[in-house]
Amino acid sequence: AQKVTQAQTEISVVEKEDVTLDCVYETRDTTYYLFWYKQPPSGELVFLIRRNSFDEQNEISGRYSWNFQKSTSSFNFTITASQVVDSAVYFCALDRGSTLGRLYFGRGTQLTVWP
Amino acid sequence: DAGVIQSPRHEVTEMGQEVTLRCKPISGHNSLFWYRQTMMRGLELLIYFNNNVPIDDSGMPEDRFSAKMPNASFSTLKIQPSEPRDSAVYFCASIPLRDSLSGYTFGSGTRLTVV
C-alpha cells in the first residue's frame, strides 16, 4: 500500500526564519515519484517539485530546497528566510511508477509566516 | 497556455439536485484526473482517464457519481442526486501521458456546497 505522512499539521514561524516541512512515505515500488504542492489561501494547487526515486540528489530553487533520503523514506522541504507569502498548506504526494497517474497525498502542513 | 480550466468555480445546490462539474485539460495532455478535497479525507483521487478512456474509477464513492470524457478537450463529473456530504472542492488535473519531467497541472477547483 502507498502512504504519505506529514506529521506536522500546523507550523508557525516569524518572517525570515527557516522552516522544514517533513514528509515520510511508504511504498514497495522500486520506481516512484515524489511531489510537493503548495495550496495558498486562494485554493489552487501549485506544483513545486517532482523527484524520481532513482535520483537522490538534493535540489535547491531559490529559497526552497528539498532533501530526499531513500534510507529513511523521507522527502523534506525547507524554506529559507521565510516570507509572509509562503503562508499556505503544503502537500507531499507519491506516484507509483507502475501506474503513473494516481497521486497519493499526505494530509498537508499548514504553514503560517507572521510578519 | 491557459492551464486546466474548471467550471463553475462555485456551485451551491439543494440536496437531490443534479450537479455537473466541467473540466478542460491542457491541450496535448492525454491523461485527466478528478480529485476531491475534504477536511475529513484530504485529497483523494476519484477517477482518471488516459486518452479519453477511464482507467481507474475505484475512488468514485458511489453510483451517484459518474464521469465522462467524450473527447480530448473536455470532461464532466456528474453527481445525481447530490447530498450534503458531497460538499467539497473538486479538482481536475492533467498531464501528458508517460511524462517524466513535470508535475500534474491542477485546475482552480470547483467548490461545491450541497444544502
PDB file of C-alpha atoms in Angstrom:
ATOM      1  CA  ALA A   1       0.000   0.000   0.000  1.00  0.00           C
ATOM      2  CA  GLN A   2       1.092   3.543  -0.642  1.00  0.00           C
ATOM      3  CA  LYS A   3       1.049   6.081   2.140  1.00  0.00           C
ATOM      4  CA  VAL A   4       2.339   9.592   2.687  1.00  0.00           C
ATOM      5  CA  THR A   5       2.614  11.006   6.183  1.00  0.00           C
ATOM      6  CA  GLN A   6       3.019  14.653   7.030  1.00  0.00           C
ATOM      7  CA  ALA A   7       3.192  14.580  10.795  1.00  0.00           C
ATOM      8  CA  GLN A   8       3.199  18.358  11.199  1.00  0.00           C
ATOM      9  CA  THR A   9      -0.358  19.601  10.954  1.00  0.00           C
ATOM     10  CA  GLU A  10       0.468  23.248  11.564  1.00  0.00           C
ATOM     11  CA  ILE A  11       3.668  25.253  11.790  1.00  0.00           C
ATOM     12  CA  SER A  12       4.010  28.916  12.692  1.00  0.00           C
ATOM     13  CA  VAL A  13       7.186  30.910  12.200  1.00  0.00           C
ATOM     14  CA  VAL A  14       8.188  34.529  12.129  1.00  0.00           C
ATOM     15  CA  GLU A  15       9.329  36.056   8.886  1.00  0.00           C
ATOM     16  CA  LYS A  16      12.976  35.334   7.950  1.00  0.00           C
ATOM     17  CA  GLU A  17      13.083  32.140   9.961  1.00  0.00           C
ATOM     18  CA  ASP A  18      13.959  28.889   8.200  1.00  0.00           C
ATOM     19  CA  VAL A  19      11.349  26.153   8.315  1.00  0.00           C
ATOM     20  CA  THR A  20      11.394  22.470   7.347  1.00  0.00           C
ATOM     21  CA  LEU A  21       8.294  20.533   6.406  1.00  0.00           C
ATOM     22  CA  ASP A  22       8.571  16.795   6.908  1.00  0.00           C
ATOM     23  CA  CYS A  23       7.294  14.089   4.589  1.00  0.00           C
ATOM     24  CA  VAL A  24       7.616  10.343   5.094  1.00  0.00           C
ATOM     25  CA  TYR A  25       6.332   7.899   2.512  1.00  0.00           C
ATOM     26  CA  GLU A  26       5.664   4.184   2.230  1.00  0.00           C
ATOM     27  CA  THR A  27       5.765   2.142  -0.941  1.00  0.00           C
ATOM     28  CA  ARG A  28       7.062  -1.226  -2.065  1.00  0.00           C
ATOM     29  CA  ASP A  29       7.704   0.013  -5.569  1.00  0.00           C
ATOM     30  CA  THR A  30      11.307   0.499  -6.635  1.00  0.00           C
ATOM     31  CA  THR A  31      10.342   3.203  -9.098  1.00  0.00           C
ATOM     32  CA  TYR A  32       8.164   6.006  -7.852  1.00  0.00           C
ATOM     33  CA  TYR A  33       7.841   9.776  -7.939  1.00  0.00           C
ATOM     34  CA  LEU A  34       7.554  12.279  -5.145  1.00  0.00           C
ATOM     35  CA  PHE A  35       5.965  15.703  -5.318  1.00  0.00           C
ATOM     36  CA  TRP A  36       5.400  18.828  -3.304  1.00  0.00           C
ATOM     37  CA  TYR A  37       2.436  21.091  -3.934  1.00  0.00           C
ATOM     38  CA  LYS A  38       1.520  24.433  -2.415  1.00  0.00           C
ATOM     39  CA  GLN A  39      -2.084  25.432  -1.744  1.00  0.00           C
ATOM     40  CA  PRO A  40      -2.309  29.151  -0.918  1.00  0.00           C
ATOM     41  CA  PRO A  41      -5.426  30.656   0.664  1.00  0.00           C
ATOM     42  CA  SER A  42      -6.881  31.189  -2.806  1.00  0.00           C
ATOM     43  CA  GLY A  43      -7.233  27.411  -3.042  1.00  0.00           C
ATOM     44  CA  GLU A  44      -5.391  26.349  -6.172  1.00  0.00           C
ATOM     45  CA  LEU A  45      -2.755  23.607  -6.103  1.00  0.00           C
ATOM     46  CA  VAL A  46       0.619  24.824  -7.300  1.00  0.00           C
ATOM     47  CA  PHE A  47       3.250  22.318  -8.381  1.00  0.00           C
ATOM     48  CA  LEU A  48       6.624  22.891  -6.705  1.00  0.00           C
ATOM     49  CA  ILE A  49       8.807  19.882  -7.459  1.00  0.00           C
ATOM     50  CA  ARG A  50       8.864  16.334  -8.775  1.00  0.00           C
ATOM     51  CA  ARG A  51      11.595  13.897  -7.801  1.00  0.00           C
ATOM     52  CA  ASN A  52      12.219  10.420  -9.238  1.00  0.00           C
ATOM     53  CA  SER A  53      13.109   7.577  -6.890  1.00  0.00           C
ATOM     54  CA  PHE A  54      16.391   6.881  -8.648  1.00  0.00           C
ATOM     55  CA  ASP A  55      17.623  10.445  -8.225  1.00  0.00           C
ATOM     56  CA  GLU A  56      18.575  11.205  -4.638  1.00  0.00           C
ATOM     57  CA  GLN A  57      20.280  14.475  -5.393  1.00  0.00           C
ATOM     58  CA  ASN A  58      19.038  17.299  -3.247  1.00  0.00           C
ATOM     59  CA  GLU A  59      17.571  20.242  -5.068  1.00  0.00           C
ATOM     60  CA  ILE A  60      17.637  23.946  -4.431  1.00  0.00           C
ATOM     61  CA  SER A  61      15.443  26.511  -6.103  1.00  0.00           C
ATOM     62  CA  GLY A  62      15.854  29.978  -4.695  1.00  0.00           C
ATOM     63  CA  ARG A  63      14.733  29.895  -1.066  1.00  0.00           C
ATOM     64  CA  TYR A  64      13.337  26.379  -1.460  1.00  0.00           C
ATOM     65  CA  SER A  65      15.316  23.190  -1.016  1.00  0.00           C
ATOM     66  CA  TRP A  66      14.393  19.535  -0.867  1.00  0.00           C
ATOM     67  CA  ASN A  67      16.162  16.679   0.866  1.00  0.00           C
ATOM     68  CA  PHE A  68      15.354  13.214  -0.479  1.00  0.00           C
ATOM     69  CA  GLN A  69      16.626  10.257   1.543  1.00  0.00           C
ATOM     70  CA  LYS A  70      15.572   6.789   0.435  1.00  0.00           C
ATOM     71  CA  SER A  71      17.191   5.222   3.501  1.00  0.00           C
ATOM     72  CA  THR A  72      14.639   6.926   5.720  1.00  0.00           C
ATOM     73  CA  SER A  73      11.851   7.196   3.099  1.00  0.00           C
ATOM     74  CA  SER A  74      11.741  10.926   3.577  1.00  0.00           C
ATOM     75  CA  PHE A  75      11.384  13.864   1.249  1.00  0.00           C
ATOM     76  CA  ASN A  76      11.630  17.004   3.368  1.00  0.00           C
ATOM     77  CA  PHE A  77      11.107  20.558   2.199  1.00  0.00           C
ATOM     78  CA  THR A  78      12.945  23.557   3.625  1.00  0.00           C
ATOM     79  CA  ILE A  79      12.089  27.204   3.117  1.00  0.00           C
ATOM     80  CA  THR A  80      14.951  29.537   3.931  1.00  0.00           C
ATOM     81  CA  ALA A  81      14.272  33.065   5.139  1.00  0.00           C
ATOM     82  CA  SER A  82      10.522  32.544   5.109  1.00  0.00           C
ATOM     83  CA  GLN A  83       8.184  35.280   3.936  1.00  0.00           C
ATOM     84  CA  VAL A  84       4.548  36.058   4.639  1.00  0.00           C
ATOM     85  CA  VAL A  85       3.701  34.979   1.079  1.00  0.00           C
ATOM     86  CA  ASP A  86       4.897  31.481   1.929  1.00  0.00           C
ATOM     87  CA  SER A  87       1.854  31.047   4.159  1.00  0.00           C
ATOM     88  CA  ALA A  88      -0.086  28.146   2.655  1.00  0.00           C
ATOM     89  CA  VAL A  89      -0.863  24.481   3.037  1.00  0.00           C
ATOM     90  CA  TYR A  90       1.898  22.304   1.631  1.00  0.00           C
ATOM     91  CA  PHE A  91       1.208  18.797   0.380  1.00  0.00           C
ATOM     92  CA  CYS A  92       3.630  15.983  -0.217  1.00  0.00           C
ATOM     93  CA  ALA A  93       2.483  13.314  -2.682  1.00  0.00           C
ATOM     94  CA  LEU A  94       3.606   9.971  -4.106  1.00  0.00           C
ATOM     95  CA  ASP A  95       3.001   8.497  -7.555  1.00  0.00           C
ATOM     96  CA  ARG A  96       3.703   4.843  -8.240  1.00  0.00           C
ATOM     97  CA  GLY A  97       5.909   4.282 -11.234  1.00  0.00           C
ATOM     98  CA  SER A  98       3.916   1.250 -12.298  1.00  0.00           C
ATOM     99  CA  THR A  99       0.611   3.107 -12.526  1.00  0.00           C
ATOM    100  CA  LEU A 100       1.574   6.629 -13.409  1.00  0.00           C
ATOM    101  CA  GLY A 101      -1.294   8.875 -12.655  1.00  0.00           C
ATOM    102  CA  ARG A 102      -2.645   8.285  -9.184  1.00  0.00           C
ATOM    103  CA  LEU A 103      -1.237  10.716  -6.645  1.00  0.00           C
ATOM    104  CA  TYR A 104      -1.320   9.678  -3.000  1.00  0.00           C
ATOM    105  CA  PHE A 105      -1.384  12.865  -0.966  1.00  0.00           C
ATOM    106  CA  GLY A 106      -0.376  13.493   2.606  1.00  0.00           C
ATOM    107  CA  ARG A 107      -2.807  15.435   4.793  1.00  0.00           C
ATOM    108  CA  GLY A 108      -0.820  18.623   4.371  1.00  0.00           C
ATOM    109  CA  THR A 109       1.012  21.038   6.646  1.00  0.00           C
ATOM    110  CA  GLN A 110      -0.463  24.476   7.261  1.00  0.00           C
ATOM    111  CA  LEU A 111       2.426  26.945   7.350  1.00  0.00           C
ATOM    112  CA  THR A 112       1.789  30.395   8.758  1.00  0.00           C
ATOM    113  CA  VAL A 113       4.506  33.005   8.486  1.00  0.00           C
ATOM    114  CA  TRP A 114       3.980  36.020  10.737  1.00  0.00           C
ATOM    115  CA  PRO A 115       5.417  39.432   9.877  1.00  0.00           C
TER     116      PRO A 115
ATOM    117  CA  ASP B   1      -1.162  28.074 -22.248  1.00  0.00           C
ATOM    118  CA  ALA B   2      -4.452  28.635 -20.415  1.00  0.00           C
ATOM    119  CA  GLY B   3      -3.893  25.817 -17.954  1.00  0.00           C
ATOM    120  CA  VAL B   4      -6.562  23.398 -16.800  1.00  0.00           C
ATOM    121  CA  ILE B   5      -9.916  25.163 -16.835  1.00  0.00           C
ATOM    122  CA  GLN B   6     -12.708  24.167 -14.486  1.00  0.00           C
ATOM    123  CA  SER B   7     -16.239  25.471 -14.286  1.00  0.00           C
ATOM    124  CA  PRO B   8     -18.061  26.609 -12.345  1.00  0.00           C
ATOM    125  CA  ARG B   9     -15.741  27.951  -9.621  1.00  0.00           C
ATOM    126  CA  HIS B  10     -18.503  27.769  -7.058  1.00  0.00           C
ATOM    127  CA  GLU B  11     -21.728  25.805  -7.031  1.00  0.00           C
ATOM    128  CA  VAL B  12     -24.448  25.866  -4.421  1.00  0.00           C
ATOM    129  CA  THR B  13     -27.268  23.419  -4.906  1.00  0.00           C
ATOM    130  CA  GLU B  14     -30.054  21.809  -2.962  1.00  0.00           C
ATOM    131  CA  MET B  15     -29.952  18.224  -1.872  1.00  0.00           C
ATOM    132  CA  GLY B  16     -31.359  15.934  -4.533  1.00  0.00           C
ATOM    133  CA  GLN B  17     -30.409  18.127  -7.462  1.00  0.00           C
ATOM    134  CA  GLU B  18     -28.091  17.058 -10.259  1.00  0.00           C
ATOM    135  CA  VAL B  19     -24.701  18.733 -10.359  1.00  0.00           C
ATOM    136  CA  THR B  20     -22.320  18.773 -13.319  1.00  0.00           C
ATOM    137  CA  LEU B  21     -18.734  19.871 -12.999  1.00  0.00           C
ATOM    138  CA  ARG B  22     -16.685  20.607 -16.091  1.00  0.00           C
ATOM    139  CA  CYS B  23     -13.022  20.420 -16.971  1.00  0.00           C
ATOM    140  CA  LYS B  24     -10.938  21.359 -19.974  1.00  0.00           C
ATOM    141  CA  PRO B  25      -7.421  19.870 -19.793  1.00  0.00           C
ATOM    142  CA  ILE B  26      -4.310  21.414 -21.237  1.00  0.00           C
ATOM    143  CA  SER B  27      -4.108  20.832 -24.964  1.00  0.00           C
ATOM    144  CA  GLY B  28      -1.896  17.848 -25.689  1.00  0.00           C
ATOM    145  CA  HIS B  29      -2.287  16.309 -22.254  1.00  0.00           C
ATOM    146  CA  ASN B  30      -3.723  12.825 -22.639  1.00  0.00           C
ATOM    147  CA  SER B  31      -4.296  11.963 -19.010  1.00  0.00           C
ATOM    148  CA  LEU B  32      -7.001  13.620 -16.938  1.00  0.00           C
ATOM    149  CA  PHE B  33      -7.769  13.202 -13.258  1.00  0.00           C
ATOM    150  CA  TRP B  34     -10.607  14.160 -10.935  1.00  0.00           C
ATOM    151  CA  TYR B  35      -9.726  14.691  -7.261  1.00  0.00           C
ATOM    152  CA  ARG B  36     -11.867  15.658  -4.316  1.00  0.00           C
ATOM    153  CA  GLN B  37     -10.679  17.579  -1.269  1.00  0.00           C
ATOM    154  CA  THR B  38     -12.494  17.450   2.060  1.00  0.00           C
ATOM    155  CA  MET B  39     -11.437  18.209   5.595  1.00  0.00           C
ATOM    156  CA  MET B  40     -12.179  14.645   6.657  1.00  0.00           C
ATOM    157  CA  ARG B  41     -10.436  12.741   3.887  1.00  0.00           C
ATOM    158  CA  GLY B  42      -7.980  15.233   2.414  1.00  0.00           C
ATOM    159  CA  LEU B  43      -7.197  14.959  -1.303  1.00  0.00           C
ATOM    160  CA  GLU B  44      -8.367  11.743  -2.912  1.00  0.00           C
ATOM    161  CA  LEU B  45      -8.490  10.521  -6.475  1.00  0.00           C
ATOM    162  CA  LEU B  46     -11.955   9.842  -7.837  1.00  0.00           C
ATOM    163  CA  ILE B  47     -11.210   8.715 -11.383  1.00  0.00           C
ATOM    164  CA  TYR B  48      -8.707   9.163 -14.151  1.00  0.00           C
ATOM    165  CA  PHE B  49      -8.647   8.839 -17.925  1.00  0.00           C
ATOM    166  CA  ASN B  50      -5.910   8.037 -20.399  1.00  0.00           C
ATOM    167  CA  ASN B  51      -6.663   9.001 -23.993  1.00  0.00           C
ATOM    168  CA  ASN B  52     -10.321   9.572 -23.031  1.00  0.00           C
ATOM    169  CA  VAL B  53     -10.682   6.055 -21.604  1.00  0.00           C
ATOM    170  CA  PRO B  54     -11.454   5.615 -17.890  1.00  0.00           C
ATOM    171  CA  ILE B  55      -8.572   3.677 -16.335  1.00  0.00           C
ATOM    172  CA  ASP B  56      -9.322   3.662 -12.629  1.00  0.00           C
ATOM    173  CA  ASP B  57     -12.651   4.668 -11.129  1.00  0.00           C
ATOM    174  CA  SER B  58     -12.205   2.859  -7.829  1.00  0.00           C
ATOM    175  CA  GLY B  59     -12.238   6.171  -5.998  1.00  0.00           C
ATOM    176  CA  MET B  60     -15.725   7.101  -7.153  1.00  0.00           C
ATOM    177  CA  PRO B  61     -17.680   6.982  -3.900  1.00  0.00           C
ATOM    178  CA  GLU B  62     -20.918   5.504  -5.181  1.00  0.00           C
ATOM    179  CA  ASP B  63     -23.234   5.172  -8.134  1.00  0.00           C
ATOM    180  CA  ARG B  64     -24.446   8.701  -7.729  1.00  0.00           C
ATOM    181  CA  PHE B  65     -21.129   9.796  -9.195  1.00  0.00           C
ATOM    182  CA  SER B  66     -20.292   9.443 -12.876  1.00  0.00           C
ATOM    183  CA  ALA B  67     -17.589  10.874 -15.111  1.00  0.00           C
ATOM    184  CA  LYS B  68     -17.184  11.116 -18.830  1.00  0.00           C
ATOM    185  CA  MET B  69     -14.560  12.269 -21.259  1.00  0.00           C
ATOM    186  CA  PRO B  70     -16.210  12.429 -24.687  1.00  0.00           C
ATOM    187  CA  ASN B  71     -13.135  13.951 -26.318  1.00  0.00           C
ATOM    188  CA  ALA B  72      -9.584  15.001 -25.531  1.00  0.00           C
ATOM    189  CA  SER B  73     -10.561  18.519 -24.559  1.00  0.00           C
ATOM    190  CA  PHE B  74     -13.496  18.028 -22.218  1.00  0.00           C
ATOM    191  CA  SER B  75     -14.562  16.024 -19.201  1.00  0.00           C
ATOM    192  CA  THR B  76     -17.525  16.122 -16.843  1.00  0.00           C
ATOM    193  CA  LEU B  77     -18.129  14.860 -13.339  1.00  0.00           C
ATOM    194  CA  LYS B  78     -21.793  14.431 -12.513  1.00  0.00           C
ATOM    195  CA  ILE B  79     -23.464  13.845  -9.168  1.00  0.00           C
ATOM    196  CA  GLN B  80     -27.081  12.742  -9.244  1.00  0.00           C
ATOM    197  CA  PRO B  81     -28.735  13.102  -6.804  1.00  0.00           C
ATOM    198  CA  SER B  82     -26.450  15.319  -4.747  1.00  0.00           C
ATOM    199  CA  GLU B  83     -26.213  15.034  -0.960  1.00  0.00           C
ATOM    200  CA  PRO B  84     -24.803  17.385   1.686  1.00  0.00           C
ATOM    201  CA  ARG B  85     -21.842  15.032   2.261  1.00  0.00           C
ATOM    202  CA  ASP B  86     -20.775  15.677  -1.339  1.00  0.00           C
ATOM    203  CA  SER B  87     -19.823  19.210  -0.348  1.00  0.00           C
ATOM    204  CA  ALA B  88     -16.121  19.546  -1.165  1.00  0.00           C
ATOM    205  CA  VAL B  89     -13.670  21.111  -3.555  1.00  0.00           C
ATOM    206  CA  TYR B  90     -13.348  19.123  -6.750  1.00  0.00           C
ATOM    207  CA  PHE B  91     -10.132  19.436  -8.700  1.00  0.00           C
ATOM    208  CA  CYS B  92      -9.340  18.410 -12.228  1.00  0.00           C
ATOM    209  CA  ALA B  93      -5.733  17.799 -13.289  1.00  0.00           C
ATOM    210  CA  SER B  94      -3.987  16.801 -16.487  1.00  0.00           C
ATOM    211  CA  ILE B  95      -0.595  15.545 -17.587  1.00  0.00           C
ATOM    212  CA  PRO B  96       0.975  14.310 -20.815  1.00  0.00           C
ATOM    213  CA  LEU B  97       0.831  10.535 -20.845  1.00  0.00           C
ATOM    214  CA  ARG B  98       4.034   8.960 -19.530  1.00  0.00           C
ATOM    215  CA  ASP B  99       5.581  12.348 -18.960  1.00  0.00           C
ATOM    216  CA  SER B 100       8.722  12.094 -16.885  1.00  0.00           C
ATOM    217  CA  LEU B 101       9.527  15.693 -16.159  1.00  0.00           C
ATOM    218  CA  SER B 102       6.570  17.678 -14.982  1.00  0.00           C
ATOM    219  CA  GLY B 103       4.059  17.707 -12.226  1.00  0.00           C
ATOM    220  CA  TYR B 104       0.361  17.355 -12.634  1.00  0.00           C
ATOM    221  CA  THR B 105      -1.280  20.655 -13.509  1.00  0.00           C
ATOM    222  CA  PHE B 106      -4.387  21.261 -11.456  1.00  0.00           C
ATOM    223  CA  GLY B 107      -7.317  23.479 -12.260  1.00  0.00           C
ATOM    224  CA  SER B 108      -8.515  26.079  -9.792  1.00  0.00           C
ATOM    225  CA  GLY B 109     -11.158  23.712  -8.475  1.00  0.00           C
ATOM    226  CA  THR B 110     -14.925  23.817  -8.078  1.00  0.00           C
ATOM    227  CA  ARG B 111     -16.206  24.452  -4.570  1.00  0.00           C
ATOM    228  CA  LEU B 112     -19.458  22.530  -4.260  1.00  0.00           C
ATOM    229  CA  THR B 113     -21.898  23.185  -1.463  1.00  0.00           C
ATOM    230  CA  VAL B 114     -24.969  20.985  -1.168  1.00  0.00           C
ATOM    231  CA  VAL B 115     -27.576  22.326   1.249  1.00  0.00           C
TER     232      VAL B 115
END
